[in-house]
CSV table of C-alpha atoms and ligand atoms in Angstrom, one decimal:
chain,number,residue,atom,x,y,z
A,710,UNK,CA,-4.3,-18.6,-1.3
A,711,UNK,CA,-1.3,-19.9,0.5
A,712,UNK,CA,-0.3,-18.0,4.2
A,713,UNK,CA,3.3,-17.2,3.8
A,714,UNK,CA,5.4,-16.1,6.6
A,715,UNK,CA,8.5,-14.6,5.3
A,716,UNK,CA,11.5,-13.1,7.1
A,717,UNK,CA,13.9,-10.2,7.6
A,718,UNK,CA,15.7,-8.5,9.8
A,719,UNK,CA,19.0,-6.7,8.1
A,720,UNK,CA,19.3,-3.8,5.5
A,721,UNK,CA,19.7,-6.1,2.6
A,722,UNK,CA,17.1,-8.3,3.4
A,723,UNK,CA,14.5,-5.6,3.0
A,724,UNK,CA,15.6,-4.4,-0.6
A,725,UNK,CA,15.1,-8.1,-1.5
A,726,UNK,CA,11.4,-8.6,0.5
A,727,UNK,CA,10.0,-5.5,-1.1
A,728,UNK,CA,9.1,-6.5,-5.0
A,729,UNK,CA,9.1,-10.1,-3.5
A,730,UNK,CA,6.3,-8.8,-0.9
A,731,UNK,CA,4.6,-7.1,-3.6
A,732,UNK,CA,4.2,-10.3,-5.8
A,733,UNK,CA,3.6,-12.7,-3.0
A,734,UNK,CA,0.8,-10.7,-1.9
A,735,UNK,CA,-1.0,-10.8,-5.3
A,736,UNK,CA,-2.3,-14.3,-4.6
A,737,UNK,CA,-1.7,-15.1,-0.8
A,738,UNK,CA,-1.6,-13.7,2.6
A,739,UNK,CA,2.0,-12.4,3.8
A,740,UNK,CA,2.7,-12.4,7.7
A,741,UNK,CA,5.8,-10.5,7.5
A,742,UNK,CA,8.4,-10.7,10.5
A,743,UNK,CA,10.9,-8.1,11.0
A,744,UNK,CA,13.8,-9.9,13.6
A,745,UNK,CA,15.2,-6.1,14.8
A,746,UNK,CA,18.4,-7.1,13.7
A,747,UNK,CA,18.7,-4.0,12.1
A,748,UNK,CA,17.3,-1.3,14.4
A,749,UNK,CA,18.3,2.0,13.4
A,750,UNK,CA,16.0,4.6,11.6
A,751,UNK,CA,18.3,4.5,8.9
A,752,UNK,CA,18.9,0.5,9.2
A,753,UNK,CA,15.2,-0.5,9.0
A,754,UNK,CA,12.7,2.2,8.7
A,755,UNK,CA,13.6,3.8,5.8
A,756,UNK,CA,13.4,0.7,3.5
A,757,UNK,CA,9.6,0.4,4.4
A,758,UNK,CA,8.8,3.4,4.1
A,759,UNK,CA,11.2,4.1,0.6
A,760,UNK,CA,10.1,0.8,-0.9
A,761,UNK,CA,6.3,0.4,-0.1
A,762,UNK,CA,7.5,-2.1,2.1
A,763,UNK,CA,4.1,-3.2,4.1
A,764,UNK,CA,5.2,-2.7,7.9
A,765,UNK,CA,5.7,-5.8,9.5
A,766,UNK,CA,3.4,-7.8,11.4
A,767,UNK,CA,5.8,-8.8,14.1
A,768,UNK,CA,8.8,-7.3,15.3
A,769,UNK,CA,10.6,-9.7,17.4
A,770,UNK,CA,13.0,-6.4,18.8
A,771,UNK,CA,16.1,-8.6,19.1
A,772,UNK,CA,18.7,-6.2,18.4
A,773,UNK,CA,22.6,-6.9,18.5
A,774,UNK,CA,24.6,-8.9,20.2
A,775,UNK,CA,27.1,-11.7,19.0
A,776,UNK,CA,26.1,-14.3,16.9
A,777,UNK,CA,24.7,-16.7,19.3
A,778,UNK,CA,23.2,-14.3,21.5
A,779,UNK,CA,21.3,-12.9,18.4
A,780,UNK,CA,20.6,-16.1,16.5
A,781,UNK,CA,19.0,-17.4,19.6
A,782,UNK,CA,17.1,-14.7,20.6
A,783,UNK,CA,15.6,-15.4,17.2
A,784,UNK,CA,14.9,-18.8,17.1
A,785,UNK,CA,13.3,-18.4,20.1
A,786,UNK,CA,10.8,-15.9,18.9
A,787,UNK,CA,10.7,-17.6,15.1
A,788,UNK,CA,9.6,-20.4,16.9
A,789,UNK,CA,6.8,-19.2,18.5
A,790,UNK,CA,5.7,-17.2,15.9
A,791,UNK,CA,5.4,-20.1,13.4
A,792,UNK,CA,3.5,-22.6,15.7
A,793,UNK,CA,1.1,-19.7,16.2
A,794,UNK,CA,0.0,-18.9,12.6
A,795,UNK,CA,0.9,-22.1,10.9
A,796,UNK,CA,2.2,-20.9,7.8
A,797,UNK,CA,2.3,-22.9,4.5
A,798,UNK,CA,6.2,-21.9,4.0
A,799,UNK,CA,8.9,-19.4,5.5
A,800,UNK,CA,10.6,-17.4,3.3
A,801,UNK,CA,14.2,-15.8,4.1
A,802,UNK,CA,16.6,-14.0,1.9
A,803,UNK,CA,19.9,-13.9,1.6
A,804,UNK,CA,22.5,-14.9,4.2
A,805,UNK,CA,22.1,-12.6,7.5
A,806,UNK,CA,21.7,-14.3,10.9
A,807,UNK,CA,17.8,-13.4,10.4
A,808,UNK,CA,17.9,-15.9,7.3
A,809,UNK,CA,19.5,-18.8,9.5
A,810,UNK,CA,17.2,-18.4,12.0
A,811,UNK,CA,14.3,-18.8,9.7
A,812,UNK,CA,15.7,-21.6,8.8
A,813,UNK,CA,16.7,-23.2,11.3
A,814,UNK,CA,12.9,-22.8,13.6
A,815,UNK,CA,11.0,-23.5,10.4
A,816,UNK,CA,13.3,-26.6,9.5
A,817,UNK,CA,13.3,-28.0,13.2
A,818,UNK,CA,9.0,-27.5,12.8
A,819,UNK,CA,9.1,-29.5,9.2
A,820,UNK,CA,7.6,-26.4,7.6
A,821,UNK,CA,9.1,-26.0,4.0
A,822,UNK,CA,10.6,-23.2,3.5
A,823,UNK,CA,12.1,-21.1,0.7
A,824,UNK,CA,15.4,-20.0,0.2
A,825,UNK,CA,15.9,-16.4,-2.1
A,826,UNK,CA,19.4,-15.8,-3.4
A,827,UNK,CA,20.4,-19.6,-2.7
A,828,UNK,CA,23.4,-21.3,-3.5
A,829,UNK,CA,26.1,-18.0,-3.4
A,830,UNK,CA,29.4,-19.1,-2.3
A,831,UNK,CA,32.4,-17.2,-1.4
A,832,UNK,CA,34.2,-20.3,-0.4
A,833,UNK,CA,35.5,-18.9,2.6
A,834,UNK,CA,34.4,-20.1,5.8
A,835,UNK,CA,35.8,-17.4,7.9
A,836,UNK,CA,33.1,-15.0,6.7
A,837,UNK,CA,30.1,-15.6,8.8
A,838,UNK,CA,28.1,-15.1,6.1
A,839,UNK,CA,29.2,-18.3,4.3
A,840,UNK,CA,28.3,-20.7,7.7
A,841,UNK,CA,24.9,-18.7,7.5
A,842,UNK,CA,24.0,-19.6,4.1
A,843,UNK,CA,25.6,-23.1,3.8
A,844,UNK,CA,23.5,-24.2,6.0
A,845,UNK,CA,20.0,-22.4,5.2
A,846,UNK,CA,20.4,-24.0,2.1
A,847,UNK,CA,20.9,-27.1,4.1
A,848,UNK,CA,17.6,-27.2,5.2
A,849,UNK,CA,15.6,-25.6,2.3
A,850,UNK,CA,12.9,-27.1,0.5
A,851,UNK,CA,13.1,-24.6,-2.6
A,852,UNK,CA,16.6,-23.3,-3.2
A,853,UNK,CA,15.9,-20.1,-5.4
A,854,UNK,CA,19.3,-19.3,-7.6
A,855,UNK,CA,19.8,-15.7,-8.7
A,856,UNK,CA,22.7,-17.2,-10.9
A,857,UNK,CA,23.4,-20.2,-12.9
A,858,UNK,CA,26.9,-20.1,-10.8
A,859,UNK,CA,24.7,-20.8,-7.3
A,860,UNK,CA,22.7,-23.9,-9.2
A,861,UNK,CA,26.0,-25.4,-10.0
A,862,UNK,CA,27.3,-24.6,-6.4
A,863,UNK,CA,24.4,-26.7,-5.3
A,864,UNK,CA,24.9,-29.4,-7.4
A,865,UNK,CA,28.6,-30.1,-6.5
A,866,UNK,CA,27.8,-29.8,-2.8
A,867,UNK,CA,24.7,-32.9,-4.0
A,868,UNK,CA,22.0,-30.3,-3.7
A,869,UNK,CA,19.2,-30.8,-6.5
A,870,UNK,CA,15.8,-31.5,-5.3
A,871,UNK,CA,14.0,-28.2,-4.9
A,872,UNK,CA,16.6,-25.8,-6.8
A,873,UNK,CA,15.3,-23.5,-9.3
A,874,UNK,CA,17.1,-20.6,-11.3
A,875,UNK,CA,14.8,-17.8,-10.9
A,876,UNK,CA,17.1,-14.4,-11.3
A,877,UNK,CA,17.6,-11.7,-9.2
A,878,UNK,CA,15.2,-10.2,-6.7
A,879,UNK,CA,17.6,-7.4,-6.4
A,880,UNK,CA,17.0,-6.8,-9.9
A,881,UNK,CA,13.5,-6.0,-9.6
A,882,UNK,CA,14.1,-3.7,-6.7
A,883,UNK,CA,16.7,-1.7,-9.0
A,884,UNK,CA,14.5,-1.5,-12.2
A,885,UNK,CA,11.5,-0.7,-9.7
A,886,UNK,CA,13.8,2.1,-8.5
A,887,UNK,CA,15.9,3.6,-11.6
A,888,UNK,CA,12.8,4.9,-13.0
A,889,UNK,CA,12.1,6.7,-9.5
A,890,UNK,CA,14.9,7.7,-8.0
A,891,UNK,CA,16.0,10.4,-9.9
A,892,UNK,CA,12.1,11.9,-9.6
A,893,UNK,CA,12.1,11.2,-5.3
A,894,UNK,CA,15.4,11.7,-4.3
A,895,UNK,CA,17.6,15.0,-4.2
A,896,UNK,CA,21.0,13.7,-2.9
A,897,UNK,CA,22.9,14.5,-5.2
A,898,UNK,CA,22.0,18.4,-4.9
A,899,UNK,CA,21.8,18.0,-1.4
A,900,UNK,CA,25.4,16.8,-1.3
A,901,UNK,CA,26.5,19.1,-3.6
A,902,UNK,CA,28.0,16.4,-5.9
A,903,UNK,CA,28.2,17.0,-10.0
A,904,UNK,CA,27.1,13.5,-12.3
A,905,UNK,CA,29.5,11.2,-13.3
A,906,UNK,CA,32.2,12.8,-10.8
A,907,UNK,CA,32.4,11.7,-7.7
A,908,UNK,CA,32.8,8.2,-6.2
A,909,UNK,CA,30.4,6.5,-4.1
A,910,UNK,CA,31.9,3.9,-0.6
A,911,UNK,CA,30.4,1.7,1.1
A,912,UNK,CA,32.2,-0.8,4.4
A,913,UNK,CA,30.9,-2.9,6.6
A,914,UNK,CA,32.2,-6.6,6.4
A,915,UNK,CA,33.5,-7.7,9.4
A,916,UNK,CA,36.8,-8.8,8.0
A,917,UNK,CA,37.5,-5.1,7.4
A,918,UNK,CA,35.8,-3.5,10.2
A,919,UNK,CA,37.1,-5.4,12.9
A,920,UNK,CA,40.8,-5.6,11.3
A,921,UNK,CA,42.1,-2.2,12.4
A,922,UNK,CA,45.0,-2.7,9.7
A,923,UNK,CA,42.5,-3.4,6.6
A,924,UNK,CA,40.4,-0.5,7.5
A,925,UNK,CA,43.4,1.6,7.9
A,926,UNK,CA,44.5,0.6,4.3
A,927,UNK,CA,41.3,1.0,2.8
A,928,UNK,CA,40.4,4.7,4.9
A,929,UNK,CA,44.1,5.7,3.3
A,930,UNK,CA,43.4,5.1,-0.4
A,931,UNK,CA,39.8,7.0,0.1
A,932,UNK,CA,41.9,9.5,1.3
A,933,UNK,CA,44.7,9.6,-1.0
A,934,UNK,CA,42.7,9.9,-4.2
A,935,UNK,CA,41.8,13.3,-5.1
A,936,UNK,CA,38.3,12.7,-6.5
A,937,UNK,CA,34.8,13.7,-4.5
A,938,UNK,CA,34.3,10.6,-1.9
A,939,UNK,CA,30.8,10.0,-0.6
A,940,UNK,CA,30.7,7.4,2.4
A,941,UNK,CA,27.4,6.2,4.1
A,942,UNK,CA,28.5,4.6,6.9
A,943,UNK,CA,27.1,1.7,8.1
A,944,UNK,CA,27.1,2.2,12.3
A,945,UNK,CA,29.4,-0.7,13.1
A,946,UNK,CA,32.0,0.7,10.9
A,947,UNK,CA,31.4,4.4,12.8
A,948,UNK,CA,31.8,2.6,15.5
A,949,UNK,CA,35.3,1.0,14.8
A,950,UNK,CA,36.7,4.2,12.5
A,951,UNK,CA,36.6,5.9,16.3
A,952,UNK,CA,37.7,3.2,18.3
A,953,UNK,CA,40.7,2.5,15.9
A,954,UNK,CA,41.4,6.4,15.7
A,955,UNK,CA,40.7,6.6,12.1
A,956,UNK,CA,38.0,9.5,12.6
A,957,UNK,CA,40.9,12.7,12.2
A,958,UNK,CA,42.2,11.3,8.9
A,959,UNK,CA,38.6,11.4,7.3
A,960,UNK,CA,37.9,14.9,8.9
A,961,UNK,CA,41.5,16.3,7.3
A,962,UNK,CA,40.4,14.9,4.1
A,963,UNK,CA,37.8,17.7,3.0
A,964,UNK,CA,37.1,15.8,-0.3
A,965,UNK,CA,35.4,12.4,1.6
A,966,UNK,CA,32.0,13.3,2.9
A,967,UNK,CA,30.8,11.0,5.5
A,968,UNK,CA,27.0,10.7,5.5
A,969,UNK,CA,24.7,9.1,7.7
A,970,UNK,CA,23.2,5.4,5.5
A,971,UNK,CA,20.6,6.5,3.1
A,972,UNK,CA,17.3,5.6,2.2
A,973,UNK,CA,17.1,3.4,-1.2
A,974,UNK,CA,15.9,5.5,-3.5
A,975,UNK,CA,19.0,8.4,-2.7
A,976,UNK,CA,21.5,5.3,-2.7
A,977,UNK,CA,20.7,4.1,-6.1
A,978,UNK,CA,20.8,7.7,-7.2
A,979,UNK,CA,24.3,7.7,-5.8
A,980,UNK,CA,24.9,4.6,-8.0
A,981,UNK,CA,24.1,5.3,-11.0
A,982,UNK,CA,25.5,8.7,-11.1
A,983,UNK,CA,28.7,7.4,-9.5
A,984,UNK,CA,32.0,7.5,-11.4
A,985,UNK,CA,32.9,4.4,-9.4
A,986,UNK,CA,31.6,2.3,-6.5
A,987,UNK,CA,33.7,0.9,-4.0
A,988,UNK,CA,32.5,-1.2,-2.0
A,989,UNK,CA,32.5,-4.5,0.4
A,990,UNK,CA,29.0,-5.0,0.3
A,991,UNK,CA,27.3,-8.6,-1.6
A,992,UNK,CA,24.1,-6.5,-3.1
A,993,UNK,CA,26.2,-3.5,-3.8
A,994,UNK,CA,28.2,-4.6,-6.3
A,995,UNK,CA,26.0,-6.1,-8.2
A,996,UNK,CA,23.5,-2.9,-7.8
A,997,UNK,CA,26.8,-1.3,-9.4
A,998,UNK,CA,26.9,-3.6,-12.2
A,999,UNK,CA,22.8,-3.4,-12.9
A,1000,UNK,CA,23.4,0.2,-12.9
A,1001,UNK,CA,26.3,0.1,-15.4
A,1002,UNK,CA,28.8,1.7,-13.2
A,1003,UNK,CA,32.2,0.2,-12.4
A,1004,UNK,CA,32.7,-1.1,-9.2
A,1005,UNK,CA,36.0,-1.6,-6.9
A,1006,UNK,CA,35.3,-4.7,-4.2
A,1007,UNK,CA,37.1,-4.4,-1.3
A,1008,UNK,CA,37.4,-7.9,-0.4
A,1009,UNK,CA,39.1,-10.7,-2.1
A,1010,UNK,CA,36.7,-13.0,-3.2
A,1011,UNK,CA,33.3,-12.5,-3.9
A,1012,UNK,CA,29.5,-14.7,-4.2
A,1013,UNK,CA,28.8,-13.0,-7.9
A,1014,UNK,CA,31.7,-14.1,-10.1
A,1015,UNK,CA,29.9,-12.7,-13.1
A,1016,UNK,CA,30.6,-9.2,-12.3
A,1017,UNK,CA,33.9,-10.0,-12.1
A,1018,UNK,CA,34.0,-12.2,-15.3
A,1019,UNK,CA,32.0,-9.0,-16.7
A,1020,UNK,CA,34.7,-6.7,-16.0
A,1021,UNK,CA,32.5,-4.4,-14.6
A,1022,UNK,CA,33.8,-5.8,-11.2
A,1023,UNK,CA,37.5,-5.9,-9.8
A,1024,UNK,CA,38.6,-7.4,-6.7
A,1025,UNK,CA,41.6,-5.6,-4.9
A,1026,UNK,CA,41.0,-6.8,-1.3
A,1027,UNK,CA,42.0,-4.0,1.5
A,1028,UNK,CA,45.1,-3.4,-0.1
A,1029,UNK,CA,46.0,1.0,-0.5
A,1030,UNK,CA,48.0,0.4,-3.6
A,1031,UNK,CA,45.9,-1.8,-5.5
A,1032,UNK,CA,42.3,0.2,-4.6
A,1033,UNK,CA,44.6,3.3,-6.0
A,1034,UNK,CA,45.3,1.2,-9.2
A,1035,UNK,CA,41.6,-0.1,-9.5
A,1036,UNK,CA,40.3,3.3,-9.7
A,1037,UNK,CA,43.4,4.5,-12.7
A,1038,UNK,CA,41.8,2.0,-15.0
A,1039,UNK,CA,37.5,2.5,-14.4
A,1040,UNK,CA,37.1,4.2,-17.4
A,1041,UNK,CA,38.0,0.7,-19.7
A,1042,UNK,CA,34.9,-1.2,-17.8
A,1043,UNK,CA,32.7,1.6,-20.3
A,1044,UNK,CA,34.3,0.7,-23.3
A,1045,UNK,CA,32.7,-2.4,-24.8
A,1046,UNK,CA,32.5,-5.2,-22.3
A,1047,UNK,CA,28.7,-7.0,-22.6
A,1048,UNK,CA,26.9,-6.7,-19.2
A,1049,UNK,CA,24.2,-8.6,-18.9
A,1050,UNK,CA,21.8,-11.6,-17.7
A,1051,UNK,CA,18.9,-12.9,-19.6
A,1052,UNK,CA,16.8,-12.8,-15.9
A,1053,UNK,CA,17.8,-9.9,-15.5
A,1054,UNK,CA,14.3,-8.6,-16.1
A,1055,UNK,CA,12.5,-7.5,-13.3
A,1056,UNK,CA,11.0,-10.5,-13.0
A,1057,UNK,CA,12.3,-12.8,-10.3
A,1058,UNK,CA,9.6,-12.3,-7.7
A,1059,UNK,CA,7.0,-13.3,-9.7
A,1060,UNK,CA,8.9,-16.7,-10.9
A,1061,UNK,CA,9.8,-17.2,-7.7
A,1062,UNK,CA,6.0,-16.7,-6.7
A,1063,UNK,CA,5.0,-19.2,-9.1
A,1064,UNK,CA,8.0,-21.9,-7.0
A,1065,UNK,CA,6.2,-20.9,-4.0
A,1066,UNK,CA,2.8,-22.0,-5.1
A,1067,UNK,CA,4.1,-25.5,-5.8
A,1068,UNK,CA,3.8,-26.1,-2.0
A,1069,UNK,CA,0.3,-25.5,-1.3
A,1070,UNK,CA,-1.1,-29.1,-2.3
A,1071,UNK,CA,1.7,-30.7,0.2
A,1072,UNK,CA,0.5,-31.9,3.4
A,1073,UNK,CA,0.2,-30.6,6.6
A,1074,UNK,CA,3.8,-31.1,8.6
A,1075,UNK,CA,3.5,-32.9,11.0
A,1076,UNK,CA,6.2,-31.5,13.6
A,1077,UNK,CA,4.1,-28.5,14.5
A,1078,UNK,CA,1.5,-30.2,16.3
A,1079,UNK,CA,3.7,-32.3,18.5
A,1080,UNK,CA,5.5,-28.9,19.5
A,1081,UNK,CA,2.9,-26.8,20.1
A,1082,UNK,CA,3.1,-28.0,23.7
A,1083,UNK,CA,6.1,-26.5,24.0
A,1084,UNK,CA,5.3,-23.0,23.1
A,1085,UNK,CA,3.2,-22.2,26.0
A,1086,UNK,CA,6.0,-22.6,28.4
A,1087,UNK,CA,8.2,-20.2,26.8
A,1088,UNK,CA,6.0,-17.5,26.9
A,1089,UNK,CA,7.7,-15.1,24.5
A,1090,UNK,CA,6.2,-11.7,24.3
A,1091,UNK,CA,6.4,-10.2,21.0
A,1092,UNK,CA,6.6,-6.2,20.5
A,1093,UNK,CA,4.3,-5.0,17.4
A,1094,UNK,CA,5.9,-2.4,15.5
A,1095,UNK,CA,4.8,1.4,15.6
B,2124,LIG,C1,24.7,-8.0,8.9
B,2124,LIG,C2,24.9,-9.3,8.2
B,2124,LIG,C3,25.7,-9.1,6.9
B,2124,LIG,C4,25.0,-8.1,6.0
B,2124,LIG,C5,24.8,-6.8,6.8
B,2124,LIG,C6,24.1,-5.8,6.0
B,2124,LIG,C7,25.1,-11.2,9.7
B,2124,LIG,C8,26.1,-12.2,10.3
B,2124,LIG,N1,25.7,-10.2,9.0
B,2124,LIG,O1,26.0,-7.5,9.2
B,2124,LIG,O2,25.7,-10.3,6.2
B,2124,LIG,O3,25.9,-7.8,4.9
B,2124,LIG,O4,24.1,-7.1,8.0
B,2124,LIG,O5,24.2,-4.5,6.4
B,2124,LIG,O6,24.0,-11.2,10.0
B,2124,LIG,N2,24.3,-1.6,14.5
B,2124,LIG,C9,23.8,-0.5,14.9
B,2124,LIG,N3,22.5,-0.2,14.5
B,2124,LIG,C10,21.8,-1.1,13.7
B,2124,LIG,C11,22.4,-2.3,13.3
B,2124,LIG,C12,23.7,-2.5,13.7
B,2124,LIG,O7,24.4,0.3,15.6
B,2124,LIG,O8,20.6,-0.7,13.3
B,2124,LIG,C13,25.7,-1.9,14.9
B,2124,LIG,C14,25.8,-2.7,16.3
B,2124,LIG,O9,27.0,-2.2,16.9
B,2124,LIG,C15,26.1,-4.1,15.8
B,2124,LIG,C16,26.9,-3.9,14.6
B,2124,LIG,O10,26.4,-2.8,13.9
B,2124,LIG,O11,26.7,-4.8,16.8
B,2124,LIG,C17,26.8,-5.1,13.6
B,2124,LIG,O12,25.4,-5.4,13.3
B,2124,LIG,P1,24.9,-6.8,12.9
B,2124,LIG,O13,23.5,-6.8,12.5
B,2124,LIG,O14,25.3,-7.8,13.9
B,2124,LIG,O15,25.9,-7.2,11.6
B,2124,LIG,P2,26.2,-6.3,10.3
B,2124,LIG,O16,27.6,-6.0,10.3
B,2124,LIG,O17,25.2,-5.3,10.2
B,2125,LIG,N1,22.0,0.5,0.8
B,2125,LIG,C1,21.2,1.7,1.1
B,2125,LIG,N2,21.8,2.7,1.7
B,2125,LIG,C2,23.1,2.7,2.1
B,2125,LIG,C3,23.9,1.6,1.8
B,2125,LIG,C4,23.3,0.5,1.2
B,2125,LIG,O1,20.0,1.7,0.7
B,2125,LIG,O2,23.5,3.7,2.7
B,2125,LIG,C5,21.3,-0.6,0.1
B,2125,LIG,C6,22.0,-1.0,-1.2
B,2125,LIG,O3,21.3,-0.3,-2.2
B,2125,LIG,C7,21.7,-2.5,-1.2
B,2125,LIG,C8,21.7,-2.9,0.2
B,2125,LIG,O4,21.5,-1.7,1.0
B,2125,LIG,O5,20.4,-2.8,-1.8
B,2125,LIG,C9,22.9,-3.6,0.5
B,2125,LIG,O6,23.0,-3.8,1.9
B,2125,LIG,P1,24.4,-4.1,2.6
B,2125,LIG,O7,25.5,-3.6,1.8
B,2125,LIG,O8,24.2,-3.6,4.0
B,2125,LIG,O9,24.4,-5.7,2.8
B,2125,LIG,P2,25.0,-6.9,1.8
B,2125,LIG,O10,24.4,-6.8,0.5
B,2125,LIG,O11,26.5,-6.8,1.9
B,2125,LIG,O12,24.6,-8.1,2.6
């Protein structure tokens, strides 16, 4: 029995931990550290208590901020945490500023640590996201590809030690929920929405919130097409829909229903009974694609070329015209195109499990006793969660 310290802190990051948590703890002890990135009821609890994801052990309450204000805050407490329970590995998912600084404190401690959904590329550095997980995978011991795409992203950047092509986590989290979510959740009655005919949104990338001109384009095509809208808003996108006086548009447009974010079970119910998804999201679109229902990205590149090479996927950027376009021709992604992954089969967190167990005979690192003297003059306080 190994004692693993894993990570998370944003929305996404706790769809992956939960079937990851549930295979890890199987064999070994789980300390599970929730950053506060994500802070919201709807951000943060819901997962755990939607997913049967354990509560976490430590919540280090950081909240937001800008990136170095947050990532710091972080470290600071990542630190702390690992020289005090001396885990085997840290585990972080995905590309969040809560994944870089796991990374980053447990790289600087020479504690190995594991690396879910390494390798993606958008190959654009402007996206924060990109700097985030260029550089976890940087400093990873095991680099644990969802795709045969992120192995040969690793290789051309010299990356091989370590990498293993283990599937999708997200996968397991969507097969765990299909067969449930149509039994636990009642959203669709509770929005009043009919199968098959209504589209589902979701927007929170920074390169569209925070461009008042993209979210403009992309609010006016939701508007302009005539079918049912549902839009769970992620808060920093409420946020800028008022500050960029977007808000009166959406309220004149009876057929786009603005929701709070919902739980996971209600939002793969929206999936699969979606028409179409349009979204910005990484793990959305590919939750589209498991689900076999087209999906419109509003972004113009994106980490998971196979949907796209699918043709389950379309990229049309924030552009009104072409997300009007995108959702004229949906109907052809039904029609015969194979959809598909050999890993895709629910599996992942227990291959990646068995990656994880290949680090218990190394030795002890040897960084965490030399810095353990400098832990008790930083005196972090930690707050436990409810
Ligand atoms: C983060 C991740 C992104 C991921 C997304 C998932 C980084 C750099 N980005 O983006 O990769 O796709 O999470 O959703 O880590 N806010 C609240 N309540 C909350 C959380 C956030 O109001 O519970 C608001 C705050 O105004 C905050 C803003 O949303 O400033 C952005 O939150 P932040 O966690 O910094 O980034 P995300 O856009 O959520
Ligand atoms: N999700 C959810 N409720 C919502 C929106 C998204 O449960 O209202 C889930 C979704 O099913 C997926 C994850 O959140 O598993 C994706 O998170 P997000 O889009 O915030 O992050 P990204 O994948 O872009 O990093």
């Amino acid at each position: 029995m190994m004692k693993i310290l894993s990570i998370v802190g944003a929305r996404p990051q706790f769809v992956k931990a939960a079937p990851l948590s549930r295979a890890i703890r199987v064999d070994h002890e789980e300390i599970l550290i929730h950053t506060g990135q994500h802070y919201d009821e709807s951000m943060s609890r819901v997962f755990f208590d939607g997913m049967d994801l354990p509560a976490p052990d430590f919540n280090l309450g950081v909240g937001s901020g800008s990136h170095a204000e947050q990532t710091a805050r972080m470290l600071v407490g990542i630190e702390a945490l690992i020289l005090s329970e001396r885990p085997v590995c840290v585990v972080v998912d995905g590309e969040p500023n809560s994944a870089l600084a796991g990374a980053l404190a447990a790289g600087k401690l020479n504690v190995p640590l594991a690396h879910v959904e390494a390798g993606l590329r958008s190959f654009n550095r402007s996206m924060p996201e990109e700097i985030n997980r260029i550089l976890t995978d940087r400093v990873s011991t095991l680099l644990l590809c969802p795709t045969q795409t992120a192995v040969d992203n690793l290789r051309n950047e010299g990356i091989t030690n370590g990498v293993h092509l283990v599937g999708d986590v997200m996968f397991d989290a969507a097969a765990w929920a299909a067969n449930r979510a149509d039994a636990h959740s009642d959203v669709i009655e509770r929005l009043g929405l009919v199968r098959g005919q209504f589209l589902l949104a979701t927007v929170h990338r920074a390169s569209n919130t925070d461009d008042p001109q993209n979210l403009a384009r992309i609010v006016r095509a939701f508007v302009k097409q005539t079918k049912t809208l549902v839009w769970p808003v992620h808060p920093r996108t409420r946020k800028t829909l008022e500050l960029h006086g977007l808000s009166p548009m959406l309220e004149a447009a009876p057929h786009v229903i603005l929701t709070d974010p919902v739980g996971y079970l209600d939002f793969v119910a929206l999936t699969m009974h979606a028409a179409c998804v349009l979204t910005d999201s990484g793990g959305v679109q590919k939750e589209a694609c498991f689900h076999k229902t087209p999906c419109v990205t509003l972004r113009d590149e994106t980490e998971w070329v196979e949907t796209v090479q699918s043709g389950w996927n379309q990229l049309v950027g924030a552009d009104t015209r072409r997300i009007l376009a995108a959702l004229e021709s949906i109907d052809q992604c039904r029609t015969g195109s194979v959809l598909g992954d050999a890993l895709w089969d629910g599996n992942a967190s227990q291959r990646i499990c068995a990656c994880l167990s290949e680090l218990a005979n190394r030795p002890e690192p040897k960084g965490v006793v030399v810095t353990l003297t400098a832990r008790s003059s930083t005196g972090t306080r930690f707050a436990t969660p409810a």
